[in-house]
Structure formats: structure tokens, C-alpha cells
Amino acid sequence: MHRELSRFGAAALLLAAALSCGAAELNLIPWPSQITQQEGLLALDNSPRIELIGGDERVHHALDRFMRNLTAHTGFPFDRHFPGTPDGPSFVIQCAGPGLRVQAVEEDESYHLVINSKGIELTAANPLGAMHGLETVLQLVKSGPQGWVLPYVRIDDTPRFAWRGLMIDVSRHFMPLDAIERNVDGMAAVKLNILHLHLSDDEGFRVESKRCPRLTRVASDGLFYTQDQIHELIAYARNRGVRVVPEFDVPGHAVSWLVAYPQIASGPAPQGLVRSQRDNLRPPLDPTQDATYKLLDKVFGEMEKLFPDRYFHIGGDEVDGKYWDKGAHIQTWMHEHNIQDNHALQTYFTKRVQAIVQKHGKQMEGWDEILAGDLPKDSLIQSWRGANSLADAAKLGYKTVLSAGYYLDLQYPASQHYAVDPLSGESASLSAEEKSRILGGEAAQWTEYVTPEILDNRIWPRLGAIAERLWSPASVTDVDSMYRRLAVLSRNLEWLDLEQRTSSVRMMDRIENDDMPPKLLETLAMAVEPVKEYEREKTQVYDVEAPLNHMVDAVPPESDQARQINALAQRAIHDPSVRPELRTLLIQWRDNDAQIEPYLATSALRQPLVPLSQGLSELGTLGLSALDAVESGHPVTQDQHKEQLADIEKSVAPHAELLLVVAPAIRTLVAAEPVDP
Ligand code: ACM
């Protein structure tokens, strides 16, 4: 197949004069495996000539999307211009062959890209590589003195891991299709290829079942994807090089099943879906009844047809064994079948479920609790409780994927996820064959505290750092460079309709409520981050209806400003030239509280912020006094120094589920001040 793409109505890219090349680092994320930058810039003008050779319909779609995204990114109507001149520069996309009908892990995703005065040449073995290459071209576009340009480059790029995923929990908080689809666009932008949907849990069963309509009628709360929507999503994702792996969590996390089918509960059946952390009647499915497997066969058979992916995730995590311990008939059954303990009982269950999954033509995936040496070897283990289970699974002969260290819902900084490598730690000492079973990794976004409004803000841009870890060579580890490129990514994703920045602004506007002066709340917001790990559930009880509209929900998990200020304080110790900038910030923190204080009391959303604002003011005061001592060289007494350190620690206690994350800047200054011997 070789044809001119007039159907794109347009546009091709005219590649005109070579402009001088800036030396700035390119904004690519994930960073390519091999890249050579050459002197020169290709001007993208209004007369393109695009040729597409080979591939399948996905490449056409990707090119169409490329034009739309380029137009959105530049504001230049690249998508409405006419084909260029035959002898002008060209944009040639050459794809050696079509891909598999159902995208799979063994496909070659590599691509080769050359940009020079002759134009753009993108070659790939497969439509997936062509799609990745187009995303790279888009990331290379920048504005120059004469318009939009591409730098001259040669890129040979191939992913380090074949499995690069994102899991989204759509059970705790249901996510409408458009929220999922815009995140698929974001995934494609950073070359991720697996969307794992956690489709059922105690809070709801989120896919229409025609065979077992009770699952839809009584177990979904009215919030579910129709089968037509699932077809749409799968097609949408496929066009972006993304597979959709469904998860139906059994035998634990299965209250939704039991609300529809109480007879298969291991104990007293719950009366309704879980709506609160206090609803603690959460029995697993009864593994001793044939009725359980009959129902699973019926539903999984339907769902395995609906989702074409080779893998089918059956959950298997966090099974609460106390219901099995207490069930007299379960204990008798275990005794009769010589099953020694609950793990063995779960393994019995998993094997029967695996047979069901396999009967419908799929391979089983599960969380690491299912790991047992005698499962069929084509089972895939998703490691979440710690990276050890990754190595254990690989040693036992199973393919495996790392999620421990990639839990976005724990609100850790991007740098922390970036440092997690599937082949480090225990896995580093595996044999080459064992290592080859480690397919990659998957970020996880659980949604106990995430509504559709908050979703993007929790995922992006940090997911970009994980995407780079899973795609780029292991040697790509420069954290400053990662953060610089991540900031550009975050801005660019908004052109794909992702909302991580705008939704945060909107949510802060809601708290500001038009009845206080601007900037005061912003000063506080920049200095805080949500509490980490599972702290939120320890602080207060959240029901599913609890509003998630507080500052903890509005601010990003990681404050870029706080990170920059903490670095600025370190520089200020040795570099007097940056001290005025730091001093200005410290004064702003010190004085913000007196200005904001009258407005905090007048809104329920702001009242909880009072102690945080006071803490920030204290940190400002402490920082100014330490900066004075550093600058003047006048020592403080031992007692003053100790008191300052203690005051910092007092100010960092969490309030309103937020942490003052600029405290390290003040610790740095206090640690550097001269102290009387
Ligand atoms: C899990 O986080 N329970 C898999």
C-alpha cells in the first residue's frame, strides 16, 4: 500500500530552511533509546506532502490524530492546508507490516526517525512503532523565530519493557467514558500500552452483563459501562496502541457480586454495596460451592468475549480469611478435601477459575496473592505487595509485572516512582531467563479519594516518570532532567483535553469562592501536599458520598514549587545571589497568615486550613531568622538553635490531611546557621 494522503485534507509539513539549532535539551518523554541531534531546524510551514506506506488502519488514524494534536498544540491550522509540492520536502511514514488483530505483548514497537533538510522519515516494523514515532515527532515540535520547527535528529527507539501499563479503579468511584478516554490519549503520548480497568469491587460492578443482569441492576448502583461503551473504548484504545485488560476481582473484594447473588457468599451476605469504610461485612465468594464456579463461568464467558485481550485479570488480592475460618461448612469441606489452610483454599479456587478463563481462550492474570508453584505457567502475576513477589514469580516460571512502587494513589513524588526499576533489587540477581519473564510494570490509581474531577490531577504528570522508567534505557536516571521534561509534558497534555492543571485551578477557585483576595490561598497551596500513603483513611471516615472538594483534593500530589524552593534553600547556603529571592518567599509566608486569617473563618472549606496557614507563617519567621544568621555570620545560641529545630518539627504535623512540604527548606537554613560552640 502506497498512497498520498489527500484524505487528511491537508496538511503536510513544508520543510523549509534550516535554522540555527538551539542547544537546549529536547522535551522528549520517555527519552529514546538512541538519539543524535544535529545542527539545524526544519520549519513546519503550510505546504506538507505526506506519504504513508504500509501499516494498517491504525496508522491512518494516528496520522489524522497527529494533525489534530499538532493543530491544537500550535494553534496553526495544519489540519486545513492543502497538499504540498511534489518536489518539496516530505513526511514519509513507512510501516513494514500490519500488526496483530488483537494487540499483544510480543509485537515490535520500535521505530526509526530521521528529521533533516529533506523532511521527516519515520519507519517502523509495525503500526505500534509508527504511532510511537508520531508521538515523538509531536513532542519535538517547538516554536522558533520563523514559526514552528522540528530539530534535526536521528532516533532509534525501542521500549525496554513490553508491558507498560496504567490501572484505573472504576469501582470505588465510577469514571465516565470520556475521563477514561482522555487518559488513554495521555497514555499514548508517553508510549504506554496497557490500560487495566479494575471493573468490580465491593463498591460496584461496572460493566453491563446481559447474561446476569442482576449484576447490572443491583450491583452497579446505576453506574456502569454498557457493552457498547466497552466496544467503543476498546476501539479507541486500539487506535492509540493501547490494550484494555479487564479485571474482575474474586474471591475477595467481591461484595458487588454477593449483593446480586447472596447464595455464594462465604458467610452472611451483605445487604448492599459497600458505601463506607465502616461497612466491614465483606465476605469473599464461597470457594466450596459449585454454584460459585457456575456463575463465574457464565459471567467470565461473557466478559472474555467482550474484552478481546489475551489476558483476563481475576484479582485475587486481600482475601479476608476470617470468613473461611468461621464457616463451619467451609472448615468441614477443607478437612474432607485435605486442604490445610486458607492460602491452599485460595489456590484451589484460583486453579478452578484459571480453568474457566482458559476454557474461554484466555490467560489468567492476578495480584501476587495468587502466586503458588502449581498454577499453570502461562499465568501472569502482578506484584503489588513488594518487589520480592516479582522475583519469586519469575523464579517459579511465571511471567510477571511490577506495580509495587508504582502506586500513584499513595501521592509520592515522581522521583520516588522514577527510582523503582523492575530489574533492580531482588530481580537484579535473577538469571537471564528469569529476568525475561519480567514483562514490565504498571502504575495503579485506586480511587477511594478520586472523583472524575480529580482523576487527571492524581495521574498526571507523575505517570510520565513511570512511563519513562518502563520505556527508556535503565541508564536514563537524571531526576532534574525528568522533572523539567515532565513539566512540559503536563502543559502539553492539556491540549489533549487532560485536565490535571485546569481542574486543580477550578477546584481552588471553588475554595476561594470569589469572596477573598486572590493569591493568598495560592501561597498556602504551593507549600502543601496531600498526606502520603494510607494516612487519609486513618484521619477520618469517608463514605462514598463524602464530598472530595477540599484543598487536599485540589492540590497536586507533588508541589513543584515546594521542590524548587527546597532546592533554592540549598543553593542559598553557598550562593548569596539567590538569597534575595528566597527572602522574598519567606517574607510572603510569614505575612500571608495575617492577611488570609479573616477569610479562613468565613468558609467551611477554608476553616480547616487555619493551623496550616499559621504553620507556614512560623516557617517563614524561622527561615528569615536563620537566613539572617547565615548572611551576617552572627551565631545563635545552642538553645535557640535547638528551639528552632523543635519548632520546625511542630509545624510539619499534618492538618486538613495536608503536609507543609516546604519544611526541608527551613531545616536546610537552620542547619547552616552558625551556632555558639
Ligand atoms: C491491591 O492493591 N489490593 C492490589
PDB file of N, CA, C and O and ligand atoms in Angstrom, residues 253 317-318 367 369 384 407 446 534, ligand 1:
ATOM      1  N   HIS A 253     -12.865  -8.791  47.694  1.00  0.00           N
ATOM      2  CA  HIS A 253     -13.279  -7.538  47.043  1.00  0.00           C
ATOM      3  C   HIS A 253     -14.483  -7.796  46.138  1.00  0.00           C
ATOM      4  O   HIS A 253     -14.558  -7.267  45.033  1.00  0.00           O
ATOM      5  N   ASP A 317      -6.575 -10.518  45.271  1.00  0.00           N
ATOM      6  CA  ASP A 317      -5.859  -9.843  46.371  1.00  0.00           C
ATOM      7  C   ASP A 317      -6.710  -9.795  47.643  1.00  0.00           C
ATOM      8  O   ASP A 317      -7.942  -9.822  47.581  1.00  0.00           O
ATOM      9  N   GLU A 318      -6.013  -9.694  48.766  1.00  0.00           N
ATOM     10  CA  GLU A 318      -6.597  -9.350  50.064  1.00  0.00           C
ATOM     11  C   GLU A 318      -7.867 -10.142  50.400  1.00  0.00           C
ATOM     12  O   GLU A 318      -8.890  -9.556  50.764  1.00  0.00           O
ATOM     13  N   TRP A 367      -3.302 -10.642  41.069  1.00  0.00           N
ATOM     14  CA  TRP A 367      -2.393  -9.991  42.025  1.00  0.00           C
ATOM     15  C   TRP A 367      -1.544 -11.048  42.721  1.00  0.00           C
ATOM     16  O   TRP A 367      -1.865 -12.250  42.694  1.00  0.00           O
ATOM     17  N   GLU A 369      -1.057 -12.356  45.483  1.00  0.00           N
ATOM     18  CA  GLU A 369      -1.555 -13.348  46.441  1.00  0.00           C
ATOM     19  C   GLU A 369      -1.868 -14.686  45.780  1.00  0.00           C
ATOM     20  O   GLU A 369      -1.914 -15.707  46.462  1.00  0.00           O
ATOM     21  N   TRP A 384       2.293  -6.464  43.794  1.00  0.00           N
ATOM     22  CA  TRP A 384       1.925  -5.176  44.401  1.00  0.00           C
ATOM     23  C   TRP A 384       2.368  -5.060  45.848  1.00  0.00           C
ATOM     24  O   TRP A 384       2.579  -3.971  46.357  1.00  0.00           O
ATOM     25  N   TYR A 407       2.365   2.866  42.787  1.00  0.00           N
ATOM     26  CA  TYR A 407       1.001   3.204  43.214  1.00  0.00           C
ATOM     27  C   TYR A 407       0.849   4.729  43.262  1.00  0.00           C
ATOM     28  O   TYR A 407       1.271   5.392  44.207  1.00  0.00           O
ATOM     29  N   TRP A 446      -5.849   3.792  42.453  1.00  0.00           N
ATOM     30  CA  TRP A 446      -7.050   3.413  43.191  1.00  0.00           C
ATOM     31  C   TRP A 446      -7.832   4.689  43.475  1.00  0.00           C
ATOM     32  O   TRP A 446      -7.233   5.770  43.619  1.00  0.00           O
ATOM     33  N   TYR A 534      -1.393   5.621  53.210  1.00  0.00           N
ATOM     34  CA  TYR A 534      -2.797   5.380  53.561  1.00  0.00           C
ATOM     35  C   TYR A 534      -3.222   6.258  54.741  1.00  0.00           C
ATOM     36  O   TYR A 534      -4.106   5.892  55.497  1.00  0.00           O
TER      37      TYR A 534
HETATM   38  C1  ACM B   1      -4.269  -4.128  45.846  1.00  0.00           C
HETATM   39  O1  ACM B   1      -3.736  -3.002  45.968  1.00  0.00           O
HETATM   40  N1  ACM B   1      -5.075  -4.592  46.789  1.00  0.00           N
HETATM   41  C2  ACM B   1      -3.988  -4.958  44.694  1.00  0.00           C
END
